[in-house]
PDB file of C-alpha atoms in Angstrom:
ATOM      1  CA  MET A   1      -0.026   0.199   0.324  1.00 78.00           C
ATOM      2  CA  LEU A   2       1.419   3.429  -1.235  1.00 88.00           C
ATOM      3  CA  ALA A   3       1.977   6.537   1.735  1.00 94.00           C
ATOM      4  CA  SER A   4      -1.071   7.870   2.606  1.00 97.00           C
ATOM      5  CA  PRO A   5      -0.461  11.463   1.196  1.00 98.00           C
ATOM      6  CA  THR A   6       0.419  14.898   2.982  1.00 98.00           C
ATOM      7  CA  TYR A   7       0.329  18.623   2.121  1.00 98.00           C
ATOM      8  CA  GLU A   8       3.762  17.927   1.017  1.00 98.00           C
ATOM      9  CA  ASP A   9       2.659  15.735  -1.935  1.00 98.00           C
ATOM     10  CA  VAL A  10      -0.263  18.104  -2.646  1.00 98.00           C
ATOM     11  CA  ALA A  11       2.209  21.580  -3.207  1.00 98.00           C
ATOM     12  CA  ALA A  12       4.136  18.687  -5.186  1.00 98.00           C
ATOM     13  CA  ALA A  13       0.982  17.931  -7.637  1.00 98.00           C
ATOM     14  CA  ALA A  14       0.964  21.709  -7.892  1.00 98.00           C
ATOM     15  CA  ARG A  15       4.096  22.123  -9.359  1.00 98.00           C
ATOM     16  CA  ARG A  16       3.339  18.920 -11.261  1.00 98.00           C
ATOM     17  CA  ILE A  17      -0.434  19.848 -13.286  1.00 98.00           C
ATOM     18  CA  GLU A  18       0.617  23.742 -14.050  1.00 98.00           C
ATOM     19  CA  GLY A  19       0.583  24.743 -16.735  1.00 97.00           C
ATOM     20  CA  HIS A  20      -1.723  22.155 -17.151  1.00 98.00           C
ATOM     21  CA  ALA A  21      -4.783  22.452 -15.254  1.00 98.00           C
ATOM     22  CA  HIS A  22      -6.793  25.968 -15.388  1.00 98.00           C
ATOM     23  CA  ARG A  23      -5.936  27.927 -12.541  1.00 98.00           C
ATOM     24  CA  THR A  24      -9.621  28.574 -12.280  1.00 98.00           C
ATOM     25  CA  PRO A  25     -10.833  31.903 -10.732  1.00 98.00           C
ATOM     26  CA  VAL A  26     -12.544  32.367  -7.347  1.00 98.00           C
ATOM     27  CA  LEU A  27     -15.109  34.496  -7.301  1.00 98.00           C
ATOM     28  CA  THR A  28     -18.270  36.445  -5.040  1.00 98.00           C
ATOM     29  CA  SER A  29     -21.620  37.184  -5.271  1.00 98.00           C
ATOM     30  CA  ARG A  30     -23.141  40.143  -4.025  1.00 98.00           C
ATOM     31  CA  THR A  31     -26.351  38.496  -3.162  1.00 98.00           C
ATOM     32  CA  ALA A  32     -24.436  35.214  -2.150  1.00 98.00           C
ATOM     33  CA  ASP A  33     -22.784  37.393   0.701  1.00 98.00           C
ATOM     34  CA  GLU A  34     -25.972  38.888   1.724  1.00 98.00           C
ATOM     35  CA  GLU A  35     -28.210  36.137   1.719  1.00 98.00           C
ATOM     36  CA  LEU A  36     -25.519  34.522   3.518  1.00 98.00           C
ATOM     37  CA  ASN A  37     -24.597  37.422   5.825  1.00 98.00           C
ATOM     38  CA  ALA A  38     -20.952  36.362   4.892  1.00 98.00           C
ATOM     39  CA  GLN A  39     -18.183  36.293   2.843  1.00 98.00           C
ATOM     40  CA  VAL A  40     -17.934  33.913   0.683  1.00 98.00           C
ATOM     41  CA  PHE A  41     -15.850  32.577  -1.925  1.00 99.00           C
ATOM     42  CA  PHE A  42     -16.488  30.360  -4.990  1.00 99.00           C
ATOM     43  CA  LYS A  43     -13.965  27.861  -6.346  1.00 98.00           C
ATOM     44  CA  CYS A  44     -14.879  27.346  -9.867  1.00 98.00           C
ATOM     45  CA  GLU A  45     -14.188  23.682 -11.084  1.00 98.00           C
ATOM     46  CA  ASN A  46     -16.758  24.070 -14.076  1.00 97.00           C
ATOM     47  CA  LEU A  47     -14.369  26.232 -15.181  1.00 98.00           C
ATOM     48  CA  GLN A  48     -11.938  23.488 -14.939  1.00 97.00           C
ATOM     49  CA  ARG A  49     -10.336  21.309 -18.158  1.00 95.00           C
ATOM     50  CA  MET A  50     -13.130  18.491 -18.960  1.00 92.00           C
ATOM     51  CA  GLY A  51     -15.448  20.712 -16.448  1.00 93.00           C
ATOM     52  CA  ALA A  52     -14.289  19.081 -13.637  1.00 95.00           C
ATOM     53  CA  PHE A  53     -11.494  19.177 -10.653  1.00 98.00           C
ATOM     54  CA  LYS A  54     -10.848  15.822 -11.339  1.00 97.00           C
ATOM     55  CA  PHE A  55      -8.545  16.506 -14.147  1.00 97.00           C
ATOM     56  CA  ARG A  56      -6.257  17.047 -11.518  1.00 98.00           C
ATOM     57  CA  GLY A  57      -6.219  14.266 -10.158  1.00 98.00           C
ATOM     58  CA  ALA A  58      -5.839  12.061 -13.150  1.00 98.00           C
ATOM     59  CA  TYR A  59      -3.063  14.130 -14.474  1.00 98.00           C
ATOM     60  CA  ASN A  60      -1.146  14.597 -11.618  1.00 98.00           C
ATOM     61  CA  ALA A  61      -1.495  10.641 -11.434  1.00 98.00           C
ATOM     62  CA  LEU A  62      -0.562   9.853 -14.751  1.00 98.00           C
ATOM     63  CA  SER A  63       2.592  11.808 -15.390  1.00 98.00           C
ATOM     64  CA  ARG A  64       4.187  10.373 -12.340  1.00 98.00           C
ATOM     65  CA  PHE A  65       4.046   7.297 -14.468  1.00 98.00           C
ATOM     66  CA  ASP A  66       7.632   5.235 -15.945  1.00 97.00           C
ATOM     67  CA  ALA A  67       7.482   4.083 -19.136  1.00 97.00           C
ATOM     68  CA  ARG A  68       6.230  -0.081 -18.514  1.00 97.00           C
ATOM     69  CA  GLN A  69       2.829   2.254 -17.233  1.00 97.00           C
ATOM     70  CA  ARG A  70       2.719   4.698 -19.670  1.00 97.00           C
ATOM     71  CA  LYS A  71       3.045   1.717 -22.876  1.00 96.00           C
ATOM     72  CA  GLY A  72       0.513  -0.735 -20.466  1.00 97.00           C
ATOM     73  CA  GLY A  73      -2.201   2.202 -20.138  1.00 98.00           C
ATOM     74  CA  VAL A  74      -4.620   3.248 -17.967  1.00 98.00           C
ATOM     75  CA  VAL A  75      -7.568   1.788 -17.283  1.00 97.00           C
ATOM     76  CA  ALA A  76     -10.516   3.566 -14.860  1.00 96.00           C
ATOM     77  CA  PHE A  77     -14.139   3.583 -13.513  1.00 91.00           C
ATOM     78  CA  SER A  78     -16.434   6.367 -13.553  1.00 85.00           C
ATOM     79  CA  SER A  79     -19.605   8.209 -13.624  1.00 72.00           C
ATOM     80  CA  GLY A  80     -18.786  10.508 -15.964  1.00 78.00           C
ATOM     81  CA  ASN A  81     -16.283  13.280 -14.840  1.00 88.00           C
ATOM     82  CA  HIS A  82     -12.882  10.945 -14.361  1.00 92.00           C
ATOM     83  CA  ALA A  83     -13.555   9.238 -16.995  1.00 89.00           C
ATOM     84  CA  GLN A  84     -13.092  12.535 -19.075  1.00 90.00           C
ATOM     85  CA  ALA A  85     -10.024  13.492 -16.476  1.00 94.00           C
ATOM     86  CA  ILE A  86      -8.126   9.977 -17.289  1.00 96.00           C
ATOM     87  CA  ALA A  87      -9.598  10.766 -21.264  1.00 96.00           C
ATOM     88  CA  LEU A  88      -7.719  14.256 -21.767  1.00 96.00           C
ATOM     89  CA  SER A  89      -4.936  13.424 -19.524  1.00 97.00           C
ATOM     90  CA  ALA A  90      -4.173  10.622 -21.010  1.00 98.00           C
ATOM     91  CA  ARG A  91      -4.275  12.146 -24.370  1.00 97.00           C
ATOM     92  CA  LEU A  92      -1.910  14.728 -23.349  1.00 97.00           C
ATOM     93  CA  LEU A  93       0.517  12.204 -22.067  1.00 97.00           C
ATOM     94  CA  ASP A  94       0.255  10.461 -24.683  1.00 97.00           C
ATOM     95  CA  ILE A  95      -0.826   7.077 -22.786  1.00 98.00           C
ATOM     96  CA  PRO A  96      -3.472   4.899 -24.160  1.00 97.00           C
ATOM     97  CA  ALA A  97      -6.613   4.162 -22.016  1.00 97.00           C
ATOM     98  CA  THR A  98      -9.894   2.413 -21.289  1.00 97.00           C
ATOM     99  CA  ILE A  99     -12.438   3.594 -19.342  1.00 95.00           C
ATOM    100  CA  VAL A 100     -15.151   1.767 -17.820  1.00 95.00           C
ATOM    101  CA  MET A 101     -18.624   3.605 -16.960  1.00 91.00           C
ATOM    102  CA  PRO A 102     -22.279   3.103 -16.025  1.00 89.00           C
ATOM    103  CA  GLU A 103     -25.034   2.482 -19.183  1.00 92.00           C
ATOM    104  CA  ASP A 104     -26.828   5.490 -16.998  1.00 87.00           C
ATOM    105  CA  ALA A 105     -24.081   7.700 -17.143  1.00 82.00           C
ATOM    106  CA  PRO A 106     -24.355  11.136 -19.186  1.00 76.00           C
ATOM    107  CA  ALA A 107     -24.542  11.435 -22.305  1.00 82.00           C
ATOM    108  CA  ALA A 108     -22.496  14.570 -22.433  1.00 79.00           C
ATOM    109  CA  LYS A 109     -19.693  12.804 -20.561  1.00 79.00           C
ATOM    110  CA  VAL A 110     -19.977   9.578 -22.869  1.00 86.00           C
ATOM    111  CA  ALA A 111     -19.659  11.209 -25.806  1.00 88.00           C
ATOM    112  CA  ALA A 112     -17.107  13.280 -24.227  1.00 87.00           C
ATOM    113  CA  THR A 113     -14.710  10.596 -22.675  1.00 90.00           C
ATOM    114  CA  LYS A 114     -14.490   8.437 -25.997  1.00 93.00           C
ATOM    115  CA  GLY A 115     -14.167  12.824 -27.872  1.00 94.00           C
ATOM    116  CA  TYR A 116     -10.869  12.837 -25.650  1.00 94.00           C
ATOM    117  CA  GLY A 117      -9.720   9.006 -26.994  1.00 94.00           C
ATOM    118  CA  GLY A 118     -10.593   6.595 -24.163  1.00 94.00           C
ATOM    119  CA  LYS A 119     -12.690   3.170 -25.105  1.00 95.00           C
ATOM    120  CA  VAL A 120     -15.362   2.843 -22.916  1.00 94.00           C
ATOM    121  CA  VAL A 121     -16.333  -0.310 -21.765  1.00 95.00           C
ATOM    122  CA  LEU A 122     -20.067   0.304 -20.198  1.00 95.00           C
ATOM    123  CA  TYR A 123     -21.412  -1.523 -17.270  1.00 94.00           C
ATOM    124  CA  ASN A 124     -25.275  -1.980 -14.843  1.00 93.00           C
ATOM    125  CA  ARG A 125     -24.425   0.747 -12.006  1.00 83.00           C
ATOM    126  CA  TYR A 126     -26.704  -1.186 -10.484  1.00 85.00           C
ATOM    127  CA  THR A 127     -25.870  -4.998 -10.953  1.00 90.00           C
ATOM    128  CA  GLU A 128     -22.627  -5.389 -11.621  1.00 92.00           C
ATOM    129  CA  ASP A 129     -19.270  -4.129  -9.424  1.00 90.00           C
ATOM    130  CA  ARG A 130     -17.371  -1.358 -11.541  1.00 89.00           C
ATOM    131  CA  GLU A 131     -14.045  -2.374  -9.296  1.00 89.00           C
ATOM    132  CA  ALA A 132     -13.954  -5.475 -10.371  1.00 94.00           C
ATOM    133  CA  ILE A 133     -14.270  -4.895 -14.138  1.00 96.00           C
ATOM    134  CA  GLY A 134     -11.516  -2.763 -13.855  1.00 95.00           C
ATOM    135  CA  ARG A 135      -9.400  -4.518 -11.655  1.00 94.00           C
ATOM    136  CA  ARG A 136      -9.906  -7.234 -14.322  1.00 96.00           C
ATOM    137  CA  LEU A 137      -9.387  -5.751 -17.453  1.00 95.00           C
ATOM    138  CA  ALA A 138      -5.642  -4.289 -15.674  1.00 96.00           C
ATOM    139  CA  GLU A 139      -4.710  -7.022 -14.595  1.00 95.00           C
ATOM    140  CA  GLU A 140      -5.563  -8.753 -18.412  1.00 95.00           C
ATOM    141  CA  HIS A 141      -4.258  -5.846 -20.361  1.00 94.00           C
ATOM    142  CA  GLY A 142      -1.685  -4.987 -18.536  1.00 96.00           C
ATOM    143  CA  MET A 143      -2.917  -2.406 -17.683  1.00 97.00           C
ATOM    144  CA  THR A 144      -2.308   0.786 -14.359  1.00 97.00           C
ATOM    145  CA  LEU A 145      -5.514   1.084 -12.697  1.00 97.00           C
ATOM    146  CA  ILE A 146      -6.127   4.703 -11.426  1.00 97.00           C
ATOM    147  CA  PRO A 147      -9.482   4.925  -8.950  1.00 94.00           C
ATOM    148  CA  PRO A 148     -10.881   8.063  -9.263  1.00 93.00           C
ATOM    149  CA  TYR A 149     -10.716   8.960  -5.318  1.00 96.00           C
ATOM    150  CA  ASP A 150      -8.281   6.625  -3.711  1.00 96.00           C
ATOM    151  CA  HIS A 151      -5.176   6.435  -4.326  1.00 97.00           C
ATOM    152  CA  PRO A 152      -2.665   9.201  -3.346  1.00 98.00           C
ATOM    153  CA  ASP A 153      -1.382  10.988  -6.617  1.00 98.00           C
ATOM    154  CA  VAL A 154      -5.507  11.601  -6.440  1.00 98.00           C
ATOM    155  CA  ILE A 155      -5.623  12.937  -3.738  1.00 98.00           C
ATOM    156  CA  ALA A 156      -3.285  14.685  -3.779  1.00 98.00           C
ATOM    157  CA  GLY A 157      -4.366  16.734  -7.352  1.00 98.00           C
ATOM    158  CA  GLN A 158      -7.807  17.652  -6.348  1.00 98.00           C
ATOM    159  CA  GLY A 159      -6.115  19.240  -2.948  1.00 98.00           C
ATOM    160  CA  THR A 160      -4.694  21.426  -5.792  1.00 98.00           C
ATOM    161  CA  ALA A 161      -7.892  23.637  -6.338  1.00 98.00           C
ATOM    162  CA  ALA A 162      -8.443  24.503  -2.670  1.00 98.00           C
ATOM    163  CA  LYS A 163      -5.106  25.002  -2.253  1.00 98.00           C
ATOM    164  CA  GLU A 164      -5.020  27.825  -5.282  1.00 98.00           C
ATOM    165  CA  LEU A 165      -9.042  29.051  -2.988  1.00 98.00           C
ATOM    166  CA  PHE A 166      -6.603  29.317  -0.015  1.00 98.00           C
ATOM    167  CA  GLU A 167      -4.210  31.322  -2.097  1.00 98.00           C
ATOM    168  CA  GLU A 168      -6.378  33.835  -3.574  1.00 98.00           C
ATOM    169  CA  ALA A 169      -8.902  34.400  -0.764  1.00 98.00           C
ATOM    170  CA  GLY A 170      -6.417  34.178   2.357  1.00 98.00           C
ATOM    171  CA  GLN A 171      -7.379  32.494   5.835  1.00 97.00           C
ATOM    172  CA  LEU A 172     -11.109  31.216   5.525  1.00 98.00           C
ATOM    173  CA  ASP A 173     -13.487  30.755   8.843  1.00 98.00           C
ATOM    174  CA  ALA A 174     -15.602  27.619   7.046  1.00 98.00           C
ATOM    175  CA  LEU A 175     -14.774  25.370   4.017  1.00 99.00           C
ATOM    176  CA  PHE A 176     -17.665  23.041   2.272  1.00 99.00           C
ATOM    177  CA  VAL A 177     -16.677  20.485   0.062  1.00 98.00           C
ATOM    178  CA  CYS A 178     -18.371  17.862  -2.639  1.00 98.00           C
ATOM    179  CA  LEU A 179     -18.475  15.029  -0.623  1.00 98.00           C
ATOM    180  CA  GLY A 180     -18.728  11.477  -3.169  1.00 96.00           C
ATOM    181  CA  GLY A 181     -15.342   9.187  -2.753  1.00 96.00           C
ATOM    182  CA  GLY A 182     -13.142  11.737  -0.849  1.00 98.00           C
ATOM    183  CA  GLY A 183     -10.932  12.867  -3.596  1.00 98.00           C
ATOM    184  CA  LEU A 184     -11.897  16.434  -3.355  1.00 98.00           C
ATOM    185  CA  LEU A 185     -12.635  16.003   0.552  1.00 98.00           C
ATOM    186  CA  SER A 186      -9.216  14.835   1.797  1.00 98.00           C
ATOM    187  CA  GLY A 187      -7.042  16.567  -0.504  1.00 98.00           C
ATOM    188  CA  SER A 188      -8.764  19.949   0.419  1.00 98.00           C
ATOM    189  CA  ALA A 189      -9.088  18.588   3.880  1.00 98.00           C
ATOM    190  CA  LEU A 190      -4.583  18.813   4.104  1.00 98.00           C
ATOM    191  CA  ALA A 191      -4.554  22.119   1.904  1.00 98.00           C
ATOM    192  CA  ALA A 192      -6.708  23.782   4.626  1.00 98.00           C
ATOM    193  CA  ARG A 193      -4.367  22.319   7.752  1.00 98.00           C
ATOM    194  CA  ALA A 194      -1.807  22.874   5.925  1.00 98.00           C
ATOM    195  CA  LEU A 195      -2.654  26.638   5.107  1.00 98.00           C
ATOM    196  CA  SER A 196      -5.470  27.660   7.033  1.00 98.00           C
ATOM    197  CA  PRO A 197      -5.390  25.838  10.133  1.00 97.00           C
ATOM    198  CA  GLY A 198      -8.509  27.504  11.750  1.00 97.00           C
ATOM    199  CA  CYS A 199     -10.815  26.601   8.825  1.00 98.00           C
ATOM    200  CA  LYS A 200     -13.636  24.280   9.735  1.00 98.00           C
ATOM    201  CA  ILE A 201     -13.915  21.866   6.773  1.00 98.00           C
ATOM    202  CA  TYR A 202     -17.042  20.225   5.330  1.00 98.00           C
ATOM    203  CA  GLY A 203     -17.970  17.495   3.439  1.00 98.00           C
ATOM    204  CA  VAL A 204     -21.323  17.848   2.077  1.00 98.00           C
ATOM    205  CA  GLU A 205     -23.191  14.480   0.512  1.00 98.00           C
ATOM    206  CA  PRO A 206     -26.646  13.798  -1.266  1.00 98.00           C
ATOM    207  CA  GLU A 207     -29.071  12.643   1.948  1.00 97.00           C
ATOM    208  CA  ALA A 208     -30.056   9.021  -0.098  1.00 96.00           C
ATOM    209  CA  GLY A 209     -26.122   8.930  -0.443  1.00 96.00           C
ATOM    210  CA  ASN A 210     -24.816   9.365   3.424  1.00 97.00           C
ATOM    211  CA  ASP A 211     -22.032   6.522   3.255  1.00 98.00           C
ATOM    212  CA  GLY A 212     -19.480   9.493   4.416  1.00 98.00           C
ATOM    213  CA  GLN A 213     -21.637   9.891   6.892  1.00 98.00           C
ATOM    214  CA  GLN A 214     -22.249   7.310   8.762  1.00 98.00           C
ATOM    215  CA  SER A 215     -18.990   6.727   8.283  1.00 98.00           C
ATOM    216  CA  PHE A 216     -17.020   9.003  10.078  1.00 98.00           C
ATOM    217  CA  ARG A 217     -20.053   9.020  12.462  1.00 96.00           C
ATOM    218  CA  GLY A 218     -19.235   5.492  13.083  1.00 97.00           C
ATOM    219  CA  GLY A 219     -15.366   5.395  13.057  1.00 97.00           C
ATOM    220  CA  ALA A 220     -15.553   2.910   9.681  1.00 98.00           C
ATOM    221  CA  ILE A 221     -15.586   3.030   6.601  1.00 98.00           C
ATOM    222  CA  VAL A 222     -19.639   1.737   5.886  1.00 98.00           C
ATOM    223  CA  HIS A 223     -21.497   0.817   2.559  1.00 96.00           C
ATOM    224  CA  ILE A 224     -24.202   1.560   1.069  1.00 96.00           C
ATOM    225  CA  ASP A 225     -26.488   0.217  -2.121  1.00 92.00           C
ATOM    226  CA  THR A 226     -25.983   2.870  -5.166  1.00 88.00           C
ATOM    227  CA  PRO A 227     -27.999   6.073  -4.253  1.00 93.00           C
ATOM    228  CA  LYS A 228     -30.540   7.323  -6.127  1.00 94.00           C
ATOM    229  CA  THR A 229     -29.701  10.894  -6.803  1.00 96.00           C
ATOM    230  CA  ILE A 230     -29.452  13.652  -9.015  1.00 95.00           C
ATOM    231  CA  ALA A 231     -25.859  14.182  -7.755  1.00 95.00           C
ATOM    232  CA  ASP A 232     -24.018  11.470 -10.313  1.00 88.00           C
ATOM    233  CA  GLY A 233     -20.831  12.391  -9.093  1.00 88.00           C
ATOM    234  CA  ALA A 234     -21.961  12.162  -5.161  1.00 93.00           C
ATOM    235  CA  GLN A 235     -23.438   8.114  -6.207  1.00 89.00           C
ATOM    236  CA  THR A 236     -20.395   6.174  -4.792  1.00 90.00           C
ATOM    237  CA  GLN A 237     -21.389   3.316  -2.213  1.00 91.00           C
ATOM    238  CA  HIS A 238     -18.271   3.659  -0.176  1.00 95.00           C
ATOM    239  CA  LEU A 239     -15.235   6.048   0.867  1.00 97.00           C
ATOM    240  CA  GLY A 240     -11.928   4.976   0.288  1.00 96.00           C
ATOM    241  CA  ASP A 241      -9.410   3.414   2.937  1.00 97.00           C
ATOM    242  CA  TYR A 242      -6.602   6.880   1.875  1.00 98.00           C
ATOM    243  CA  THR A 243      -9.913   9.323   1.564  1.00 98.00           C
ATOM    244  CA  PHE A 244     -11.706   7.476   5.413  1.00 98.00           C
ATOM    245  CA  GLU A 245      -8.103   8.038   7.515  1.00 98.00           C
ATOM    246  CA  ILE A 246      -7.744  12.198   5.981  1.00 98.00           C
ATOM    247  CA  ILE A 247     -11.729  12.689   6.751  1.00 98.00           C
ATOM    248  CA  ARG A 248     -11.816  11.005   9.928  1.00 98.00           C
ATOM    249  CA  ARG A 249      -9.092  12.716  10.936  1.00 98.00           C
ATOM    250  CA  GLU A 250      -9.168  16.513   9.899  1.00 98.00           C
ATOM    251  CA  VAL A 251     -13.121  16.909   8.341  1.00 98.00           C
ATOM    252  CA  ASP A 252     -15.248  18.712  11.392  1.00 98.00           C
ATOM    253  CA  ASP A 253     -18.288  16.841  10.168  1.00 98.00           C
ATOM    254  CA  ILE A 254     -20.205  15.468   7.480  1.00 98.00           C
ATOM    255  CA  LEU A 255     -23.630  16.784   6.178  1.00 98.00           C
ATOM    256  CA  THR A 256     -26.178  16.025   3.943  1.00 98.00           C
ATOM    257  CA  VAL A 257     -28.818  18.059   1.736  1.00 98.00           C
ATOM    258  CA  SER A 258     -31.848  17.023  -0.503  1.00 98.00           C
ATOM    259  CA  ASP A 259     -31.646  17.296  -4.475  1.00 98.00           C
ATOM    260  CA  ALA A 260     -34.498  20.024  -4.114  1.00 97.00           C
ATOM    261  CA  GLN A 261     -31.699  21.735  -2.563  1.00 98.00           C
ATOM    262  CA  LEU A 262     -29.225  20.593  -5.167  1.00 98.00           C
ATOM    263  CA  VAL A 263     -31.187  22.814  -8.408  1.00 98.00           C
ATOM    264  CA  GLU A 264     -32.449  25.714  -6.446  1.00 98.00           C
ATOM    265  CA  GLY A 265     -28.313  26.444  -6.707  1.00 98.00           C
ATOM    266  CA  MET A 266     -28.147  25.389  -9.568  1.00 98.00           C
ATOM    267  CA  ARG A 267     -31.030  28.337 -10.636  1.00 98.00           C
ATOM    268  CA  PHE A 268     -28.370  30.683  -8.032  1.00 98.00           C
ATOM    269  CA  PHE A 269     -25.525  29.501 -10.235  1.00 98.00           C
ATOM    270  CA  ALA A 270     -27.412  30.529 -13.440  1.00 97.00           C
ATOM    271  CA  SER A 271     -29.779  33.137 -12.888  1.00 97.00           C
ATOM    272  CA  ARG A 272     -27.152  35.251 -10.196  1.00 97.00           C
ATOM    273  CA  MET A 273     -23.817  34.357 -11.607  1.00 98.00           C
ATOM    274  CA  LYS A 274     -24.141  33.547 -15.227  1.00 98.00           C
ATOM    275  CA  LEU A 275     -22.046  29.636 -14.342  1.00 98.00           C
ATOM    276  CA  VAL A 276     -23.572  25.830 -15.515  1.00 98.00           C
ATOM    277  CA  VAL A 277     -23.206  24.040 -12.573  1.00 98.00           C
ATOM    278  CA  GLU A 278     -23.795  20.199 -11.894  1.00 96.00           C
ATOM    279  CA  PRO A 279     -26.133  18.952  -9.630  1.00 97.00           C
ATOM    280  CA  THR A 280     -22.628  17.352  -7.635  1.00 97.00           C
ATOM    281  CA  GLY A 281     -21.294  20.672  -8.073  1.00 98.00           C
ATOM    282  CA  CYS A 282     -24.171  22.980  -5.724  1.00 98.00           C
ATOM    283  CA  LEU A 283     -23.919  20.829  -3.240  1.00 98.00           C
ATOM    284  CA  GLY A 284     -21.156  22.823  -0.811  1.00 98.00           C
ATOM    285  CA  PHE A 285     -23.412  25.728  -1.301  1.00 98.00           C
ATOM    286  CA  ALA A 286     -26.358  23.794  -0.521  1.00 98.00           C
ATOM    287  CA  ALA A 287     -25.381  22.724   2.202  1.00 98.00           C
ATOM    288  CA  ALA A 288     -24.192  26.722   3.013  1.00 98.00           C
ATOM    289  CA  ARG A 289     -27.044  27.912   2.528  1.00 98.00           C
ATOM    290  CA  ALA A 290     -28.695  25.607   5.012  1.00 98.00           C
ATOM    291  CA  MET A 291     -26.584  26.275   7.924  1.00 98.00           C
ATOM    292  CA  ARG A 292     -26.049  30.482   7.618  1.00 97.00           C
ATOM    293  CA  ASP A 293     -27.246  31.551  10.946  1.00 97.00           C
ATOM    294  CA  GLN A 294     -23.908  29.744  11.800  1.00 97.00           C
ATOM    295  CA  LEU A 295     -22.526  31.567   8.720  1.00 98.00           C
ATOM    296  CA  ARG A 296     -23.157  34.676   9.517  1.00 98.00           C
ATOM    297  CA  GLY A 297     -19.777  37.566   9.146  1.00 98.00           C
ATOM    298  CA  LEU A 298     -18.045  34.569   8.481  1.00 98.00           C
ATOM    299  CA  ARG A 299     -15.639  33.593   5.457  1.00 98.00           C
ATOM    300  CA  VAL A 300     -16.831  31.333   3.678  1.00 98.00           C
ATOM    301  CA  GLY A 301     -15.074  28.870   0.708  1.00 98.00           C
ATOM    302  CA  VAL A 302     -16.966  26.682  -1.561  1.00 99.00           C
ATOM    303  CA  ILE A 303     -15.914  24.313  -4.336  1.00 98.00           C
ATOM    304  CA  LEU A 304     -17.877  24.176  -7.735  1.00 98.00           C
ATOM    305  CA  SER A 305     -16.398  20.624  -8.442  1.00 98.00           C
ATOM    306  CA  GLY A 306     -17.738  20.739 -12.029  1.00 96.00           C
ATOM    307  CA  GLY A 307     -20.550  21.584 -14.414  1.00 95.00           C
ATOM    308  CA  ASN A 308     -20.735  18.647 -16.918  1.00 89.00           C
ATOM    309  CA  VAL A 309     -24.653  18.400 -17.098  1.00 89.00           C
ATOM    310  CA  ASP A 310     -26.898  17.781 -20.322  1.00 85.00           C
ATOM    311  CA  MET A 311     -28.420  21.104 -21.094  1.00 90.00           C
ATOM    312  CA  GLU A 312     -31.323  18.878 -22.215  1.00 90.00           C
ATOM    313  CA  ARG A 313     -31.654  18.017 -18.445  1.00 90.00           C
ATOM    314  CA  PHE A 314     -30.362  20.993 -16.818  1.00 93.00           C
ATOM    315  CA  CYS A 315     -32.774  22.947 -18.280  1.00 93.00           C
ATOM    316  CA  ALA A 316     -35.368  19.557 -17.036  1.00 94.00           C
ATOM    317  CA  LEU A 317     -34.564  20.405 -13.620  1.00 94.00           C
ATOM    318  CA  LEU A 318     -34.551  24.258 -13.461  1.00 94.00           C
ATOM    319  CA  ALA A 319     -37.593  24.173 -15.210  1.00 92.00           C
ATOM    320  CA  GLY A 320     -39.308  21.920 -12.745  1.00 79.00           C
TER     321      GLY A 320
END
């Protein structure tokens, strides 16, 4: 087992991805500040390459491949954003990529993954085990498996988003981070503890899939059935060994929000900030809105994790 990542790994990842990943903007909204009676800083990873923070961890991991790994290629499993991130990073680094994706993944994410040159293998997320499929393909074809969150290089890469946020916004009192498998949250926690030690760190999940909350409060990783939620990027069934270790040690609490709250967040970003944010990307802000009484007068960071959503679905959700 590889060593658990530290903030030094996040800093090294930042140097590795510089010039390849976008340094996404940190935006503010007077409307959001007035609603929360706080200063809110949005780290807009929906404007990252391939539309999500996942590019950071994918590029960091693949850039560390040796010659044998580069020749053998990479295999990954993902509901969409990690798939696109691996496919794009592999293309940039001239590495063959195979991606295991659910049959019901958003069409835009499947099309983008193929467009970046990834070979897509489909599976049924409710009846098949994507991790087992990924391991089998790696063994049969000599590829290196890079999971979507439970890998030190992936975690370190994801942590660079929070590192940039703190560098631009300064010390924060609270940080809200979307939680699926925990790569972004654990990497962000490493950055927060190093750059803003007094910052409260909150992970946010959909109500239908609160395995992280159960794990955090129970002290052991909890496995659940694939949750039914519009937050497809957070339809994970469990945290990883690496991510859980960091989350349990560094995070202050895990919160949940409803799908309806996510739609309200999408509507806010579209109407007030002219941003397309996917449902999963709205998790953090939805929780911050629900905690507005506790955030009065504070400096609050929110990571918008991605903006990859089919336009038809985006419009249908907002119209509903």
